[in-house]
mmCIF file of C-alpha atoms in Angstrom:
data_model
loop_
_atom_site.group_PDB
_atom_site.id
_atom_site.type_symbol
_atom_site.label_atom_id
_atom_site.label_comp_id
_atom_site.label_asym_id
_atom_site.label_seq_id
_atom_site.Cartn_x
_atom_site.Cartn_y
_atom_site.Cartn_z
ATOM 1 C CA UNK P 1 12.978 -40.380 11.149
ATOM 2 C CA UNK P 2 14.011 -43.979 10.235
ATOM 3 C CA UNK P 3 16.217 -44.981 7.409
ATOM 4 C CA UNK P 4 13.344 -46.897 5.909
ATOM 5 C CA UNK P 5 11.358 -43.679 5.749
ATOM 6 C CA UNK P 6 14.196 -41.989 3.886
ATOM 7 C CA UNK P 7 15.022 -44.803 1.348
ATOM 8 C CA UNK P 8 11.778 -45.006 -0.602
ATOM 9 C CA UNK P 9 12.620 -42.626 -3.288
ATOM 10 C CA UNK P 10 10.751 -43.842 -6.375
ATOM 11 C CA UNK P 11 7.963 -45.582 -4.427
ATOM 12 C CA UNK P 12 4.235 -44.989 -4.985
ATOM 13 C CA UNK P 13 3.987 -44.167 -1.313
ATOM 14 C CA UNK P 14 6.375 -41.215 -1.633
ATOM 15 C CA UNK P 15 4.751 -40.052 -4.821
ATOM 16 C CA UNK P 16 1.329 -40.081 -3.000
ATOM 17 C CA UNK P 17 2.886 -37.953 -0.208
ATOM 18 C CA UNK P 18 4.282 -35.557 -2.849
ATOM 19 C CA UNK P 19 0.692 -35.186 -4.143
ATOM 20 C CA UNK P 20 -0.513 -34.291 -0.637
ATOM 21 C CA UNK P 21 2.280 -31.746 -0.350
ATOM 22 C CA UNK P 22 1.336 -30.106 -3.633
ATOM 23 C CA UNK P 23 -2.298 -30.034 -2.626
ATOM 24 C CA UNK P 24 -1.243 -28.337 0.669
ATOM 25 C CA UNK P 25 0.740 -25.719 -1.428
ATOM 26 C CA UNK P 26 -2.330 -25.005 -3.476
ATOM 27 C CA UNK P 27 -4.303 -24.287 -0.320
ATOM 28 C CA UNK P 28 -1.561 -21.956 0.750
ATOM 29 C CA UNK P 29 -1.717 -20.080 -2.574
ATOM 30 C CA UNK P 30 -5.425 -19.770 -2.069
ATOM 31 C CA UNK P 31 -4.807 -18.220 1.340
ATOM 32 C CA UNK P 32 -2.366 -15.735 -0.358
ATOM 33 C CA UNK P 33 -4.970 -14.871 -2.973
ATOM 34 C CA UNK P 34 -7.411 -13.732 -0.358
ATOM 35 C CA UNK P 35 -4.790 -11.285 0.905
ATOM 36 C CA UNK P 36 -3.695 -10.136 -2.548
ATOM 37 C CA UNK P 37 -7.098 -9.668 -4.005
ATOM 38 C CA UNK P 38 -7.626 -6.224 -2.256
ATOM 39 C CA UNK P 39 -4.130 -4.933 -3.178
ATOM 40 C CA UNK P 40 -4.285 -1.688 -5.144
ATOM 41 C CA UNK P 41 -0.759 -1.761 -6.441
ATOM 42 C CA UNK P 42 -0.730 -1.989 -10.231
ATOM 43 C CA UNK P 43 2.313 -4.310 -10.356
ATOM 44 C CA UNK P 44 0.895 -6.529 -7.707
ATOM 45 C CA UNK P 45 -2.484 -6.925 -9.523
ATOM 46 C CA UNK P 46 -0.731 -7.982 -12.757
ATOM 47 C CA UNK P 47 1.592 -10.407 -10.845
ATOM 48 C CA UNK P 48 -1.496 -11.859 -9.241
ATOM 49 C CA UNK P 49 -2.706 -12.988 -12.634
ATOM 50 C CA UNK P 50 0.666 -14.657 -13.311
ATOM 51 C CA UNK P 51 0.550 -16.348 -9.864
ATOM 52 C CA UNK P 52 -2.946 -17.748 -10.740
ATOM 53 C CA UNK P 53 -1.366 -19.393 -13.720
ATOM 54 C CA UNK P 54 1.193 -20.983 -11.451
ATOM 55 C CA UNK P 55 -1.730 -22.264 -9.345
ATOM 56 C CA UNK P 56 -3.596 -23.499 -12.394
ATOM 57 C CA UNK P 57 -0.658 -25.327 -13.878
ATOM 58 C CA UNK P 58 0.166 -26.950 -10.560
ATOM 59 C CA UNK P 59 -3.345 -28.436 -10.455
ATOM 60 C CA UNK P 60 -2.571 -29.875 -13.879
ATOM 61 C CA UNK P 61 0.551 -31.402 -12.458
ATOM 62 C CA UNK P 62 -1.554 -33.253 -9.896
ATOM 63 C CA UNK P 63 -3.593 -34.815 -12.659
ATOM 64 C CA UNK P 64 -0.681 -35.598 -15.043
ATOM 65 C CA UNK P 65 1.516 -37.115 -12.344
ATOM 66 C CA UNK P 66 -1.256 -39.264 -10.894
ATOM 67 C CA UNK P 67 -1.613 -40.767 -14.395
ATOM 68 C CA UNK P 68 2.236 -41.232 -14.827
ATOM 69 C CA UNK P 69 2.300 -38.683 -17.683
ATOM 70 C CA UNK P 70 6.019 -37.892 -17.133
ATOM 71 C CA UNK P 71 6.580 -36.164 -20.412
ATOM 72 C CA UNK P 72 3.648 -33.679 -20.106
ATOM 73 C CA UNK P 73 4.486 -33.188 -16.411
ATOM 74 C CA UNK P 74 7.941 -31.887 -17.436
ATOM 75 C CA UNK P 75 6.294 -29.589 -20.056
ATOM 76 C CA UNK P 76 3.855 -28.152 -17.536
ATOM 77 C CA UNK P 77 6.499 -27.781 -14.882
ATOM 78 C CA UNK P 78 8.631 -25.793 -17.387
ATOM 79 C CA UNK P 79 5.719 -23.326 -17.725
ATOM 80 C CA UNK P 80 5.605 -22.968 -13.961
ATOM 81 C CA UNK P 81 9.383 -22.286 -13.906
ATOM 82 C CA UNK P 82 9.017 -19.670 -16.609
ATOM 83 C CA UNK P 83 6.091 -18.024 -14.774
ATOM 84 C CA UNK P 84 8.208 -17.871 -11.665
ATOM 85 C CA UNK P 85 11.044 -16.242 -13.453
ATOM 86 C CA UNK P 86 8.656 -13.577 -14.869
ATOM 87 C CA UNK P 87 7.066 -12.946 -11.494
ATOM 88 C CA UNK P 88 10.450 -12.637 -9.872
ATOM 89 C CA UNK P 89 11.804 -10.447 -12.687
ATOM 90 C CA UNK P 90 8.878 -8.020 -12.646
ATOM 91 C CA UNK P 91 8.835 -7.862 -8.809
ATOM 92 C CA UNK P 92 12.541 -6.840 -9.014
ATOM 93 C CA UNK P 93 12.240 -4.295 -11.821
ATOM 94 C CA UNK P 94 8.870 -2.950 -10.817
ATOM 95 C CA UNK P 95 6.817 -0.654 -12.986
ATOM 96 C CA UNK P 96 9.369 -0.447 -15.785
ATOM 97 C CA UNK P 97 9.267 -4.241 -16.331
ATOM 98 C CA UNK P 98 5.462 -4.260 -16.187
ATOM 99 C CA UNK P 99 5.298 -1.467 -18.812
ATOM 100 C CA UNK P 100 7.615 -3.564 -20.953
ATOM 101 C CA UNK P 101 5.395 -6.597 -20.464
ATOM 102 C CA UNK P 102 2.428 -4.515 -21.545
ATOM 103 C CA UNK P 103 4.180 -3.209 -24.658
ATOM 104 C CA UNK P 104 4.973 -6.860 -25.591
ATOM 105 C CA UNK P 105 1.327 -7.688 -24.989
ATOM 106 C CA UNK P 106 -0.008 -4.840 -27.188
ATOM 107 C CA UNK P 107 2.315 -5.440 -30.131
ATOM 108 C CA UNK P 108 1.716 -9.222 -29.926
ATOM 109 C CA UNK P 109 -2.082 -8.745 -29.847
ATOM 110 C CA UNK P 110 -1.865 -6.491 -32.854
ATOM 111 C CA UNK P 111 0.316 -8.938 -34.842
ATOM 112 C CA UNK P 112 -2.105 -11.680 -33.947
ATOM 113 C CA UNK P 113 -4.906 -9.837 -35.764
ATOM 114 C CA UNK P 114 -3.398 -10.886 -39.111
ATOM 115 C CA UNK P 115 -1.346 -14.004 -39.528
ATOM 116 C CA UNK P 116 -0.349 -15.639 -42.785
ATOM 117 C CA UNK P 117 1.285 -18.903 -43.711
ATOM 118 C CA UNK P 118 2.495 -19.672 -47.288
ATOM 119 C CA UNK P 119 3.474 -23.312 -48.180
ATOM 120 C CA UNK P 120 4.019 -23.450 -51.903
ATOM 121 C CA UNK P 121 0.515 -23.940 -53.305
ATOM 122 C CA UNK P 122 -1.163 -23.751 -49.965
ATOM 123 C CA UNK P 123 -1.925 -20.265 -48.507
ATOM 124 C CA UNK P 124 -3.436 -20.017 -45.071
ATOM 125 C CA UNK P 125 -4.268 -16.741 -43.297
ATOM 126 C CA UNK P 126 -6.110 -15.593 -40.199
ATOM 127 C CA UNK P 127 -7.373 -12.035 -40.357
ATOM 128 C CA UNK P 128 -9.655 -9.984 -38.143
ATOM 129 C CA UNK P 129 -12.178 -7.967 -40.137
ATOM 130 C CA UNK P 130 -11.355 -4.304 -40.213
ATOM 131 C CA UNK P 131 -7.644 -4.555 -39.409
ATOM 132 C CA UNK P 132 -6.883 -2.387 -42.411
ATOM 133 C CA UNK P 133 -8.936 0.383 -40.857
ATOM 134 C CA UNK P 134 -7.431 0.041 -37.401
ATOM 135 C CA UNK P 135 -5.834 3.253 -36.154
ATOM 136 C CA UNK P 136 -2.362 2.524 -34.839
ATOM 137 C CA UNK P 137 -1.531 4.833 -31.863
ATOM 138 C CA UNK P 138 1.913 6.215 -31.400
ATOM 139 C CA UNK P 139 2.333 3.962 -28.371
ATOM 140 C CA UNK P 140 1.620 0.954 -30.432
ATOM 141 C CA UNK P 141 3.987 2.026 -33.163
ATOM 142 C CA UNK P 142 6.791 2.363 -30.594
ATOM 143 C CA UNK P 143 5.921 -1.123 -29.163
ATOM 144 C CA UNK P 144 6.069 -2.648 -32.641
ATOM 145 C CA UNK P 145 9.449 -1.001 -33.330
ATOM 146 C CA UNK P 146 10.725 -2.245 -29.963
ATOM 147 C CA UNK P 147 9.812 -5.778 -30.751
ATOM 148 C CA UNK P 148 10.956 -5.781 -34.417
ATOM 149 C CA UNK P 149 14.475 -6.481 -35.572
ATOM 150 C CA UNK P 150 16.342 -4.407 -38.204
ATOM 151 C CA UNK P 151 15.583 -7.122 -40.701
ATOM 152 C CA UNK P 152 11.835 -6.786 -39.980
ATOM 153 C CA UNK P 153 11.474 -9.945 -37.859
ATOM 154 C CA UNK P 154 9.500 -10.187 -34.676
ATOM 155 C CA UNK P 155 11.467 -10.155 -31.450
ATOM 156 C CA UNK P 156 9.945 -13.062 -29.357
ATOM 157 C CA UNK P 157 11.707 -12.716 -26.001
ATOM 158 C CA UNK P 158 9.689 -10.092 -24.031
ATOM 159 C CA UNK P 159 12.561 -9.158 -21.573
ATOM 160 C CA UNK P 160 15.497 -9.413 -23.846
ATOM 161 C CA UNK P 161 17.242 -11.393 -21.105
ATOM 162 C CA UNK P 162 18.090 -15.054 -21.066
ATOM 163 C CA UNK P 163 17.149 -17.414 -18.213
ATOM 164 C CA UNK P 164 20.568 -17.049 -16.556
ATOM 165 C CA UNK P 165 20.492 -13.306 -16.600
ATOM 166 C CA UNK P 166 16.981 -13.368 -15.104
ATOM 167 C CA UNK P 167 18.134 -15.620 -12.289
ATOM 168 C CA UNK P 168 21.093 -13.338 -11.570
ATOM 169 C CA UNK P 169 18.840 -10.215 -11.421
ATOM 170 C CA UNK P 170 16.320 -11.869 -9.190
ATOM 171 C CA UNK P 171 18.913 -13.425 -6.860
ATOM 172 C CA UNK P 172 20.680 -10.131 -6.377
ATOM 173 C CA UNK P 173 17.472 -8.834 -4.627
ATOM 174 C CA UNK P 174 16.179 -11.969 -2.974
ATOM 175 C CA UNK P 175 19.306 -13.741 -1.915
ATOM 176 C CA UNK P 176 20.961 -17.143 -1.798
ATOM 177 C CA UNK P 177 17.924 -19.255 -1.021
ATOM 178 C CA UNK P 178 15.904 -17.956 -3.954
ATOM 179 C CA UNK P 179 18.982 -18.326 -6.138
ATOM 180 C CA UNK P 180 19.389 -21.978 -5.106
ATOM 181 C CA UNK P 181 15.704 -22.719 -5.669
ATOM 182 C CA UNK P 182 15.759 -21.156 -9.210
ATOM 183 C CA UNK P 183 18.903 -23.066 -10.081
ATOM 184 C CA UNK P 184 17.352 -26.327 -8.774
ATOM 185 C CA UNK P 185 14.450 -25.591 -11.025
ATOM 186 C CA UNK P 186 16.834 -24.910 -13.918
ATOM 187 C CA UNK P 187 18.571 -28.253 -13.251
ATOM 188 C CA UNK P 188 15.507 -30.442 -12.498
ATOM 189 C CA UNK P 189 13.007 -29.008 -14.882
ATOM 190 C CA UNK P 190 14.041 -26.410 -17.423
ATOM 191 C CA UNK P 191 16.847 -28.225 -19.309
ATOM 192 C CA UNK P 192 15.058 -31.527 -19.668
ATOM 193 C CA UNK P 193 11.692 -29.829 -20.226
ATOM 194 C CA UNK P 194 13.170 -27.859 -23.069
ATOM 195 C CA UNK P 195 14.596 -31.112 -24.744
ATOM 196 C CA UNK P 196 11.193 -32.732 -24.417
ATOM 197 C CA UNK P 197 9.358 -29.658 -25.732
ATOM 198 C CA UNK P 198 11.674 -29.668 -28.783
ATOM 199 C CA UNK P 199 11.063 -33.299 -29.413
ATOM 200 C CA UNK P 200 14.703 -34.458 -29.280
ATOM 201 C CA UNK P 201 15.811 -37.992 -28.971
ATOM 202 C CA UNK P 202 17.597 -37.113 -25.794
ATOM 203 C CA UNK P 203 14.216 -35.890 -24.355
ATOM 204 C CA UNK P 204 12.579 -39.151 -25.293
ATOM 205 C CA UNK P 205 15.376 -41.371 -23.976
ATOM 206 C CA UNK P 206 15.679 -39.353 -20.760
ATOM 207 C CA UNK P 207 12.012 -40.023 -19.932
ATOM 208 C CA UNK P 208 12.526 -43.830 -20.291
ATOM 209 C CA UNK P 209 15.785 -43.809 -18.411
ATOM 210 C CA UNK P 210 17.825 -44.781 -21.433
ATOM 211 C CA UNK P 211 20.373 -41.914 -20.959
ATOM 212 C CA UNK P 212 21.631 -43.446 -17.727
ATOM 213 C CA UNK P 213 24.884 -45.346 -18.510
ATOM 214 C CA UNK P 214 24.908 -47.560 -15.437
ATOM 215 C CA UNK P 215 21.317 -47.888 -14.144
ATOM 216 C CA UNK P 216 19.020 -48.170 -17.114
ATOM 217 C CA UNK P 217 15.607 -49.682 -16.317
ATOM 218 C CA UNK P 218 15.756 -53.516 -17.009
ATOM 219 C CA UNK P 219 12.073 -54.235 -16.638
ATOM 220 C CA UNK P 220 8.587 -52.565 -16.292
ATOM 221 C CA UNK P 221 8.909 -52.136 -12.500
ATOM 222 C CA UNK P 222 12.311 -50.411 -12.896
ATOM 223 C CA UNK P 223 10.732 -48.045 -15.474
ATOM 224 C CA UNK P 224 7.878 -47.279 -13.148
ATOM 225 C CA UNK P 225 10.290 -46.564 -10.321
ATOM 226 C CA UNK P 226 12.268 -44.202 -12.631
ATOM 227 C CA UNK P 227 8.992 -42.495 -13.562
ATOM 228 C CA UNK P 228 7.974 -42.026 -9.975
ATOM 229 C CA UNK P 229 11.365 -40.554 -9.175
ATOM 230 C CA UNK P 230 10.952 -38.057 -12.083
ATOM 231 C CA UNK P 231 7.516 -37.032 -10.872
ATOM 232 C CA UNK P 232 8.486 -36.722 -7.241
ATOM 233 C CA UNK P 233 11.417 -34.411 -8.157
ATOM 234 C CA UNK P 234 9.145 -32.381 -10.371
ATOM 235 C CA UNK P 235 6.614 -31.867 -7.543
ATOM 236 C CA UNK P 236 9.437 -31.118 -5.071
ATOM 237 C CA UNK P 237 10.745 -28.542 -7.471
ATOM 238 C CA UNK P 238 7.399 -26.931 -7.967
ATOM 239 C CA UNK P 239 6.777 -26.860 -4.233
ATOM 240 C CA UNK P 240 10.024 -24.808 -3.831
ATOM 241 C CA UNK P 241 8.989 -22.540 -6.747
ATOM 242 C CA UNK P 242 5.669 -21.882 -5.026
ATOM 243 C CA UNK P 243 7.465 -20.886 -1.862
ATOM 244 C CA UNK P 244 9.610 -18.561 -3.998
ATOM 245 C CA UNK P 245 6.624 -16.957 -5.670
ATOM 246 C CA UNK P 246 5.117 -16.279 -2.318
ATOM 247 C CA UNK P 247 8.347 -14.598 -1.372
ATOM 248 C CA UNK P 248 8.102 -12.353 -4.433
ATOM 249 C CA UNK P 249 4.422 -11.461 -3.609
ATOM 250 C CA UNK P 250 5.371 -10.682 -0.075
ATOM 251 C CA UNK P 251 6.630 -7.366 -1.363
ATOM 252 C CA UNK P 252 2.985 -6.302 -1.670
ATOM 253 C CA UNK P 253 1.168 -8.034 1.125
ATOM 254 C CA UNK P 254 2.362 -9.681 4.297
ATOM 255 C CA UNK P 255 2.560 -13.365 3.365
ATOM 256 C CA UNK P 256 4.954 -14.423 6.084
ATOM 257 C CA UNK P 257 2.500 -17.085 7.456
ATOM 258 C CA UNK P 258 2.002 -18.521 4.007
ATOM 259 C CA UNK P 259 5.670 -18.550 3.259
ATOM 260 C CA UNK P 260 6.464 -20.350 6.553
ATOM 261 C CA UNK P 261 3.720 -22.980 5.893
ATOM 262 C CA UNK P 262 4.992 -23.540 2.332
ATOM 263 C CA UNK P 263 8.546 -23.933 3.600
ATOM 264 C CA UNK P 264 7.501 -26.648 6.049
ATOM 265 C CA UNK P 265 5.750 -28.663 3.298
ATOM 266 C CA UNK P 266 8.814 -28.335 1.014
ATOM 267 C CA UNK P 267 11.217 -29.449 3.787
ATOM 268 C CA UNK P 268 8.958 -32.352 4.729
ATOM 269 C CA UNK P 269 9.008 -33.589 1.105
ATOM 270 C CA UNK P 270 12.696 -32.928 0.638
ATOM 271 C CA UNK P 271 13.579 -34.930 3.797
ATOM 272 C CA UNK P 272 11.474 -37.840 2.693
ATOM 273 C CA UNK P 273 13.035 -37.837 -0.819
ATOM 274 C CA UNK P 274 16.627 -38.285 0.358
#
């Protein structure tokens, strides 16, 4: 491989190659789906639905990045990272984590039947007819209690673990490579995606390259190069996360061929992005 081939980070050519890699990863996920569809394991079937969300959001990344939508690419990539953590966490903890996710689903669904918003003279509410007559099972009562604080507020984090704890739990089972990939996702996607999602000035300035002290874009072409660098790194990170998700799902069906093919695509893009 020539130096010229390695030095085009930020070029449209490399971004186009990144798109091809991500398209290849989507085809690999489709191959995995065919094997996972006939799996009769309850945990695997539920993880299948989360993996489909990874697939769906990755398709969105192709559309967003092709149109230079850097901000929304970060936001969508963040959801892929969160999905990956949840798939990894449940694959580690098994049925107990799946049951916890279902309890979170049940109590959240119940709370969603009646929502109210009071803003001084404006009162808004969304209510499903018949909620007052709905019989609450003992299981639902326990789920509501589990996800309600002593002050009566809703607990929003379904696992009770922060992102760092989840990575630690997952890495303990799956090893250094998975740990490295998740931390790369944390570094490349999660932190900045969170700032962008929360609408901070840092998030805005980061997207336009204004947080760099020494190499801020000086013209439109510099800005476009910076955007292509962001988008290429996002796709590279997602490519690695897809490989990791396949590793998680390998617990339930033999996906060794898919993992190998995914790894080759990731390495190809990583080498070209140096």
